[in-house]
mmCIF file of C-alpha atoms and ligand atoms in Angstrom:
data_model
loop_
_atom_site.group_PDB
_atom_site.id
_atom_site.type_symbol
_atom_site.label_atom_id
_atom_site.label_comp_id
_atom_site.label_asym_id
_atom_site.label_seq_id
_atom_site.Cartn_x
_atom_site.Cartn_y
_atom_site.Cartn_z
ATOM 1 C CA UNK A 604 -12.648 34.260 -16.267
ATOM 2 C CA UNK A 605 -10.976 36.088 -13.703
ATOM 3 C CA UNK A 606 -10.625 39.606 -12.969
ATOM 4 C CA UNK A 607 -11.007 40.645 -16.587
ATOM 5 C CA UNK A 608 -14.526 39.747 -16.491
ATOM 6 C CA UNK A 609 -16.004 40.950 -13.210
ATOM 7 C CA UNK A 610 -17.999 44.053 -12.736
ATOM 8 C CA UNK A 611 -16.170 47.388 -12.316
ATOM 9 C CA UNK A 612 -17.527 47.781 -8.666
ATOM 10 C CA UNK A 613 -15.995 44.267 -7.683
ATOM 11 C CA UNK A 614 -13.120 45.361 -9.268
ATOM 12 C CA UNK A 615 -12.838 48.627 -7.125
ATOM 13 C CA UNK A 616 -13.787 46.842 -3.901
ATOM 14 C CA UNK A 617 -11.243 44.506 -4.585
ATOM 15 C CA UNK A 618 -8.396 47.037 -5.101
ATOM 16 C CA UNK A 619 -9.742 48.749 -2.238
ATOM 17 C CA UNK A 620 -9.169 45.359 -0.097
ATOM 18 C CA UNK A 621 -5.792 45.024 -1.211
ATOM 19 C CA UNK A 622 -4.510 48.651 -0.690
ATOM 20 C CA UNK A 623 -1.407 48.305 -3.175
ATOM 21 C CA UNK A 624 1.374 50.790 -2.946
ATOM 22 C CA UNK A 625 1.797 52.973 -6.079
ATOM 23 C CA UNK A 626 4.308 55.247 -7.361
ATOM 24 C CA UNK A 627 3.261 57.788 -9.739
ATOM 25 C CA UNK A 628 6.153 58.110 -12.517
ATOM 26 C CA UNK A 629 5.701 61.250 -14.455
ATOM 27 C CA UNK A 630 7.892 63.832 -16.731
ATOM 28 C CA UNK A 631 7.524 65.123 -20.505
ATOM 29 C CA UNK A 632 7.140 62.787 -23.226
ATOM 30 C CA UNK A 633 10.760 61.484 -23.670
ATOM 31 C CA UNK A 634 11.858 62.130 -20.428
ATOM 32 C CA UNK A 635 12.893 58.521 -19.795
ATOM 33 C CA UNK A 636 10.084 57.221 -17.687
ATOM 34 C CA UNK A 637 9.762 53.973 -19.457
ATOM 35 C CA UNK A 638 13.536 53.574 -19.429
ATOM 36 C CA UNK A 639 13.918 54.141 -15.818
ATOM 37 C CA UNK A 640 10.982 52.105 -14.943
ATOM 38 C CA UNK A 641 12.480 48.962 -16.257
ATOM 39 C CA UNK A 642 15.650 49.555 -14.153
ATOM 40 C CA UNK A 643 13.513 49.962 -11.023
ATOM 41 C CA UNK A 644 11.209 46.808 -11.824
ATOM 42 C CA UNK A 645 14.816 44.724 -11.872
ATOM 43 C CA UNK A 646 16.045 46.242 -8.709
ATOM 44 C CA UNK A 647 12.965 47.088 -6.598
ATOM 45 C CA UNK A 648 10.459 44.236 -7.880
ATOM 46 C CA UNK A 649 7.524 46.826 -8.508
ATOM 47 C CA UNK A 650 5.270 45.893 -11.266
ATOM 48 C CA UNK A 651 5.410 48.620 -14.153
ATOM 49 C CA UNK A 652 2.257 49.665 -15.449
ATOM 50 C CA UNK A 653 2.694 52.228 -18.311
ATOM 51 C CA UNK A 654 -0.768 53.933 -19.117
ATOM 52 C CA UNK A 655 0.320 54.609 -22.805
ATOM 53 C CA UNK A 656 1.265 50.818 -23.394
ATOM 54 C CA UNK A 657 -1.960 49.969 -21.868
ATOM 55 C CA UNK A 658 -3.880 52.219 -24.238
ATOM 56 C CA UNK A 659 -1.904 51.006 -27.437
ATOM 57 C CA UNK A 660 -2.818 47.150 -26.418
ATOM 58 C CA UNK A 661 -6.284 48.236 -26.069
ATOM 59 C CA UNK A 662 -5.964 49.641 -30.069
ATOM 60 C CA UNK A 663 -4.311 46.444 -30.803
ATOM 61 C CA UNK A 664 -7.132 43.916 -29.296
ATOM 62 C CA UNK A 665 -9.452 45.475 -31.512
ATOM 63 C CA UNK A 666 -11.635 46.844 -28.731
ATOM 64 C CA UNK A 667 -14.644 49.049 -29.453
ATOM 65 C CA UNK A 668 -12.765 52.040 -27.968
ATOM 66 C CA UNK A 669 -9.947 51.376 -30.090
ATOM 67 C CA UNK A 670 -10.577 53.851 -32.994
ATOM 68 C CA UNK A 671 -11.431 56.671 -30.148
ATOM 69 C CA UNK A 672 -8.075 55.806 -28.536
ATOM 70 C CA UNK A 673 -5.990 55.753 -31.886
ATOM 71 C CA UNK A 674 -7.077 59.368 -32.803
ATOM 72 C CA UNK A 675 -6.436 60.778 -29.238
ATOM 73 C CA UNK A 676 -2.943 59.330 -29.374
ATOM 74 C CA UNK A 677 -2.227 60.694 -32.753
ATOM 75 C CA UNK A 678 -3.243 64.046 -31.623
ATOM 76 C CA UNK A 679 -1.539 64.050 -28.339
ATOM 77 C CA UNK A 680 -4.485 64.234 -26.478
ATOM 78 C CA UNK A 681 -5.428 62.604 -23.189
ATOM 79 C CA UNK A 682 -7.920 60.022 -23.249
ATOM 80 C CA UNK A 683 -11.018 59.998 -21.039
ATOM 81 C CA UNK A 684 -10.097 58.951 -17.489
ATOM 82 C CA UNK A 685 -12.696 55.985 -17.342
ATOM 83 C CA UNK A 686 -11.113 54.355 -20.109
ATOM 84 C CA UNK A 687 -7.481 54.444 -19.173
ATOM 85 C CA UNK A 688 -8.295 53.771 -15.456
ATOM 86 C CA UNK A 689 -10.198 50.789 -16.038
ATOM 87 C CA UNK A 690 -6.946 49.358 -17.956
ATOM 88 C CA UNK A 691 -5.080 50.120 -15.006
ATOM 89 C CA UNK A 692 -7.061 48.533 -12.554
ATOM 90 C CA UNK A 693 -7.516 45.231 -14.588
ATOM 91 C CA UNK A 694 -3.930 45.245 -14.876
ATOM 92 C CA UNK A 695 -3.236 45.896 -11.139
ATOM 93 C CA UNK A 696 -5.443 43.196 -10.145
ATOM 94 C CA UNK A 697 -4.439 40.659 -12.724
ATOM 95 C CA UNK A 698 -0.591 41.482 -11.567
ATOM 96 C CA UNK A 699 -0.921 39.909 -8.201
ATOM 97 C CA UNK A 700 1.692 42.219 -7.003
ATOM 98 C CA UNK A 701 1.124 44.741 -4.132
ATOM 99 C CA UNK A 702 3.406 47.613 -5.643
ATOM 100 C CA UNK A 703 3.264 49.301 -8.914
ATOM 101 C CA UNK A 704 4.875 51.960 -10.541
ATOM 102 C CA UNK A 705 2.160 53.687 -12.558
ATOM 103 C CA UNK A 706 3.792 55.425 -15.573
ATOM 104 C CA UNK A 707 2.393 58.449 -17.617
ATOM 105 C CA UNK A 708 -0.684 58.576 -15.254
ATOM 106 C CA UNK A 709 -2.232 60.772 -13.810
ATOM 107 C CA UNK A 710 -1.640 63.360 -16.858
ATOM 108 C CA UNK A 711 -4.040 65.918 -16.102
ATOM 109 C CA UNK A 712 -6.246 66.917 -13.470
ATOM 110 C CA UNK A 713 -9.424 64.594 -14.566
ATOM 111 C CA UNK A 714 -6.930 61.506 -14.390
ATOM 112 C CA UNK A 715 -6.074 62.594 -10.968
ATOM 113 C CA UNK A 716 -8.996 62.986 -9.338
ATOM 114 C CA UNK A 717 -11.195 60.119 -11.032
ATOM 115 C CA UNK A 718 -8.296 57.633 -10.136
ATOM 116 C CA UNK A 719 -8.519 59.023 -6.329
ATOM 117 C CA UNK A 720 -12.329 58.678 -6.438
ATOM 118 C CA UNK A 721 -12.594 55.468 -8.145
ATOM 119 C CA UNK A 722 -9.516 53.596 -6.256
ATOM 120 C CA UNK A 723 -9.091 55.560 -3.036
ATOM 121 C CA UNK A 724 -5.583 54.903 -3.420
ATOM 122 C CA UNK A 725 -3.139 57.821 -2.775
ATOM 123 C CA UNK A 726 0.517 57.554 -4.267
ATOM 124 C CA UNK A 727 3.271 56.991 -1.829
ATOM 125 C CA UNK A 728 5.235 59.449 -3.806
ATOM 126 C CA UNK A 729 5.433 61.160 -7.377
ATOM 127 C CA UNK A 730 8.877 60.270 -9.133
ATOM 128 C CA UNK A 731 9.123 63.329 -11.622
ATOM 129 C CA UNK A 732 11.740 63.258 -14.616
ATOM 130 C CA UNK A 733 12.675 66.869 -15.535
ATOM 131 C CA UNK A 734 13.907 67.225 -18.843
ATOM 132 C CA UNK A 735 14.781 70.256 -21.035
ATOM 133 C CA UNK A 736 12.266 70.105 -24.327
ATOM 134 C CA UNK A 737 15.260 70.095 -26.524
ATOM 135 C CA UNK A 738 16.524 67.071 -25.148
ATOM 136 C CA UNK A 739 13.274 65.107 -24.898
ATOM 137 C CA UNK A 740 12.630 66.070 -28.412
ATOM 138 C CA UNK A 741 16.045 64.574 -29.618
ATOM 139 C CA UNK A 742 15.208 61.392 -27.900
ATOM 140 C CA UNK A 743 11.611 60.918 -29.519
ATOM 141 C CA UNK A 744 12.839 61.465 -32.631
ATOM 142 C CA UNK A 745 15.371 58.825 -32.387
ATOM 143 C CA UNK A 746 13.163 56.341 -30.173
ATOM 144 C CA UNK A 747 12.373 54.150 -33.469
ATOM 145 C CA UNK A 748 9.354 52.099 -31.668
ATOM 146 C CA UNK A 749 7.036 52.780 -34.781
ATOM 147 C CA UNK A 750 5.059 55.087 -32.520
ATOM 148 C CA UNK A 751 2.589 57.131 -34.773
ATOM 149 C CA UNK A 752 2.871 60.012 -31.968
ATOM 150 C CA UNK A 753 6.832 60.135 -32.378
ATOM 151 C CA UNK A 754 6.637 62.672 -35.333
ATOM 152 C CA UNK A 755 7.442 66.557 -34.656
ATOM 153 C CA UNK A 756 3.881 67.574 -35.400
ATOM 154 C CA UNK A 757 2.414 65.370 -32.760
ATOM 155 C CA UNK A 758 5.524 65.978 -30.306
ATOM 156 C CA UNK A 759 4.619 69.563 -30.183
ATOM 157 C CA UNK A 760 1.126 68.937 -29.291
ATOM 158 C CA UNK A 761 2.045 66.283 -26.630
ATOM 159 C CA UNK A 762 4.525 69.291 -25.063
ATOM 160 C CA UNK A 763 1.855 71.774 -25.179
ATOM 161 C CA UNK A 764 -0.403 68.971 -23.344
ATOM 162 C CA UNK A 765 2.190 68.233 -20.733
ATOM 163 C CA UNK A 766 2.947 72.065 -19.828
ATOM 164 C CA UNK A 767 -0.865 72.911 -19.820
ATOM 165 C CA UNK A 768 -2.042 69.736 -18.254
ATOM 166 C CA UNK A 769 0.332 67.632 -16.672
ATOM 167 C CA UNK A 770 2.660 70.018 -15.063
ATOM 168 C CA UNK A 771 -0.209 71.260 -12.691
ATOM 169 C CA UNK A 772 -0.587 67.554 -11.647
ATOM 170 C CA UNK A 773 2.836 67.858 -10.693
ATOM 171 C CA UNK A 774 2.620 70.899 -8.772
ATOM 172 C CA UNK A 775 -0.440 69.603 -6.926
ATOM 173 C CA UNK A 776 1.711 66.894 -5.419
ATOM 174 C CA UNK A 777 4.521 69.275 -4.866
ATOM 175 C CA UNK A 778 2.431 71.092 -2.567
ATOM 176 C CA UNK A 779 1.648 67.962 -0.808
ATOM 177 C CA UNK A 780 5.525 67.269 -0.374
ATOM 178 C CA UNK A 781 5.198 64.041 -2.386
ATOM 179 C CA UNK A 782 7.439 64.835 -5.252
ATOM 180 C CA UNK A 783 10.720 63.027 -5.883
ATOM 181 C CA UNK A 784 12.602 65.349 -8.786
ATOM 182 C CA UNK A 785 15.008 63.784 -11.008
ATOM 183 C CA UNK A 786 17.260 65.536 -13.267
ATOM 184 C CA UNK A 787 16.929 63.264 -16.284
ATOM 185 C CA UNK A 788 18.919 64.770 -19.110
ATOM 186 C CA UNK A 789 21.792 62.705 -17.839
ATOM 187 C CA UNK A 790 23.078 59.525 -19.029
ATOM 188 C CA UNK A 791 20.884 56.536 -18.616
ATOM 189 C CA UNK A 792 23.023 54.931 -15.952
ATOM 190 C CA UNK A 793 23.262 58.335 -13.903
ATOM 191 C CA UNK A 794 19.648 58.941 -13.935
ATOM 192 C CA UNK A 795 19.282 55.723 -12.432
ATOM 193 C CA UNK A 796 21.865 56.503 -9.532
ATOM 194 C CA UNK A 797 19.555 59.209 -8.794
ATOM 195 C CA UNK A 798 16.639 57.001 -8.766
ATOM 196 C CA UNK A 799 18.019 54.477 -6.501
ATOM 197 C CA UNK A 800 18.567 57.168 -3.778
ATOM 198 C CA UNK A 801 14.546 57.629 -3.873
ATOM 199 C CA UNK A 802 13.746 53.893 -3.665
ATOM 200 C CA UNK A 803 16.290 52.882 -1.065
ATOM 201 C CA UNK A 804 15.001 52.761 2.684
ATOM 202 C CA UNK A 805 16.478 55.789 4.535
ATOM 203 C CA UNK A 806 18.139 53.352 7.238
ATOM 204 C CA UNK A 807 20.182 51.606 4.218
ATOM 205 C CA UNK A 808 21.194 55.073 2.794
ATOM 206 C CA UNK A 809 23.423 55.716 5.971
ATOM 207 C CA UNK A 810 27.114 55.555 5.866
ATOM 208 C CA UNK A 811 28.588 53.644 8.633
HETATM 209 N N1 ADP B 571 19.034 59.222 -19.901
HETATM 210 C C1 ADP B 571 18.799 59.094 -21.288
HETATM 211 N N2 ADP B 571 19.788 59.484 -22.308
HETATM 212 C C2 ADP B 571 19.785 59.263 -23.623
HETATM 213 N N3 ADP B 571 18.755 58.544 -24.099
HETATM 214 C C3 ADP B 571 17.423 58.014 -23.204
HETATM 215 C C4 ADP B 571 17.496 58.062 -21.853
HETATM 216 N N4 ADP B 571 16.557 57.847 -21.201
HETATM 217 C C5 ADP B 571 15.834 56.956 -22.282
HETATM 218 N N5 ADP B 571 16.375 57.436 -23.466
HETATM 219 C C6 ADP B 571 16.034 57.141 -24.859
HETATM 220 O O1 ADP B 571 15.162 58.113 -24.886
HETATM 221 C C7 ADP B 571 13.782 57.565 -25.740
HETATM 222 C C8 ADP B 571 12.525 57.760 -24.698
HETATM 223 O O2 ADP B 571 13.010 57.161 -23.432
HETATM 224 P P1 ADP B 571 11.497 56.547 -22.832
HETATM 225 O O3 ADP B 571 11.889 55.741 -21.550
HETATM 226 O O4 ADP B 571 10.491 55.701 -23.996
HETATM 227 O O5 ADP B 571 10.713 57.869 -22.408
HETATM 228 P P2 ADP B 571 9.305 58.320 -21.757
HETATM 229 O O6 ADP B 571 8.546 56.858 -21.444
HETATM 230 O O7 ADP B 571 9.400 59.217 -20.991
HETATM 231 O O8 ADP B 571 8.545 58.836 -23.270
HETATM 232 C C9 ADP B 571 13.989 56.013 -25.781
HETATM 233 O O9 ADP B 571 14.701 55.762 -27.160
HETATM 234 C C10 ADP B 571 15.220 55.662 -25.011
HETATM 235 O O10 ADP B 571 16.004 54.715 -24.984
HETATM 236 N N1 CDP B 572 -2.730 58.809 -18.869
HETATM 237 C C1 CDP B 572 -2.413 58.860 -20.173
HETATM 238 C C2 CDP B 572 -1.472 58.244 -20.819
HETATM 239 C C3 CDP B 572 -1.310 58.310 -21.980
HETATM 240 N N2 CDP B 572 -2.398 58.754 -22.749
HETATM 241 C C4 CDP B 572 -2.025 58.884 -24.359
HETATM 242 O O1 CDP B 572 -0.904 57.927 -24.774
HETATM 243 C C5 CDP B 572 0.071 58.812 -25.385
HETATM 244 C C6 CDP B 572 1.353 58.378 -25.104
HETATM 245 O O2 CDP B 572 1.515 58.051 -23.803
HETATM 246 P P1 CDP B 572 2.744 57.474 -23.339
HETATM 247 O O3 CDP B 572 3.287 57.659 -21.885
HETATM 248 O O4 CDP B 572 3.188 56.045 -23.904
HETATM 249 O O5 CDP B 572 3.995 58.465 -23.822
HETATM 250 P P2 CDP B 572 5.575 59.035 -23.483
HETATM 251 O O6 CDP B 572 5.456 60.100 -22.480
HETATM 252 O O7 CDP B 572 5.937 57.341 -22.818
HETATM 253 O O8 CDP B 572 6.263 59.291 -24.707
HETATM 254 C C7 CDP B 572 -0.392 60.277 -25.167
HETATM 255 O O9 CDP B 572 0.057 61.388 -25.482
HETATM 256 C C8 CDP B 572 -1.907 60.385 -24.723
HETATM 257 O O10 CDP B 572 -2.262 60.452 -26.001
HETATM 258 C C9 CDP B 572 -3.459 59.322 -22.306
HETATM 259 O O11 CDP B 572 -4.621 59.710 -23.029
HETATM 260 N N3 CDP B 572 -3.775 59.118 -20.884
HETATM 261 MG MG1 MG B 573 6.836 55.925 -22.067
#
């Protein structure tokens, strides 16, 4: 029945052969990753894969991992890489596209190293939405998507996980010259103007 039921080994081989282009989209909770990814999809024809959305869909599907995932999300903790990577791989294969925005992943060193080891994919670059906590907190508290983790107690835990575990991943890619940093505490349209510059090929940026 298609990619969903094939063995992981086959999924890995198949992905490695396809050599998809990947951009990691990172930033604190509420920095605007999902919002900007929707704009990028429209203009640049990437497929958007949000690790958080895939994990929430997995809970809804009644999977055997559902309760574990739900508990981790409620606590703002990072789900073991094995689970998240499997979901990302399936979604990549099923999409049929060859370029992806992977949003909210890798969120820690374990995520990063495991994805690289399993898929052999290196990101083209990392889009990093830099936003002050105060602004992110305000946005999360008015997001109104009925998410169990958008309450002040879990938000504080997520901010701590971001600082302790996710920022070091961004630092890792900074050293490699792969981070494209965007000031995210501006209106959505202004943030997207800066994003567009990152995605527009260099030759097209030159003004005659
Ligand atoms: N630049 C912005 N200015 C104000 N609000 C924003 C901006 N970008 C996103 N939002 C709002 O903030 C909330 C969080 O945005 P979202 O894209 O879900 O962030 P993330 O995926 O990084 O958590 C949403 O309600 C969204 O509509
Ligand atoms: N790579 C990831 C991404 C998300 N998650 C979990 O999913 C939650 C929500 O992630 P998300 O990316 O949807 O959250 P936002 O940053 O968009 O607000 C995180 O706080 C983690 O508990 C994870 O465990 N591993
Ligand atoms: Mg999001």
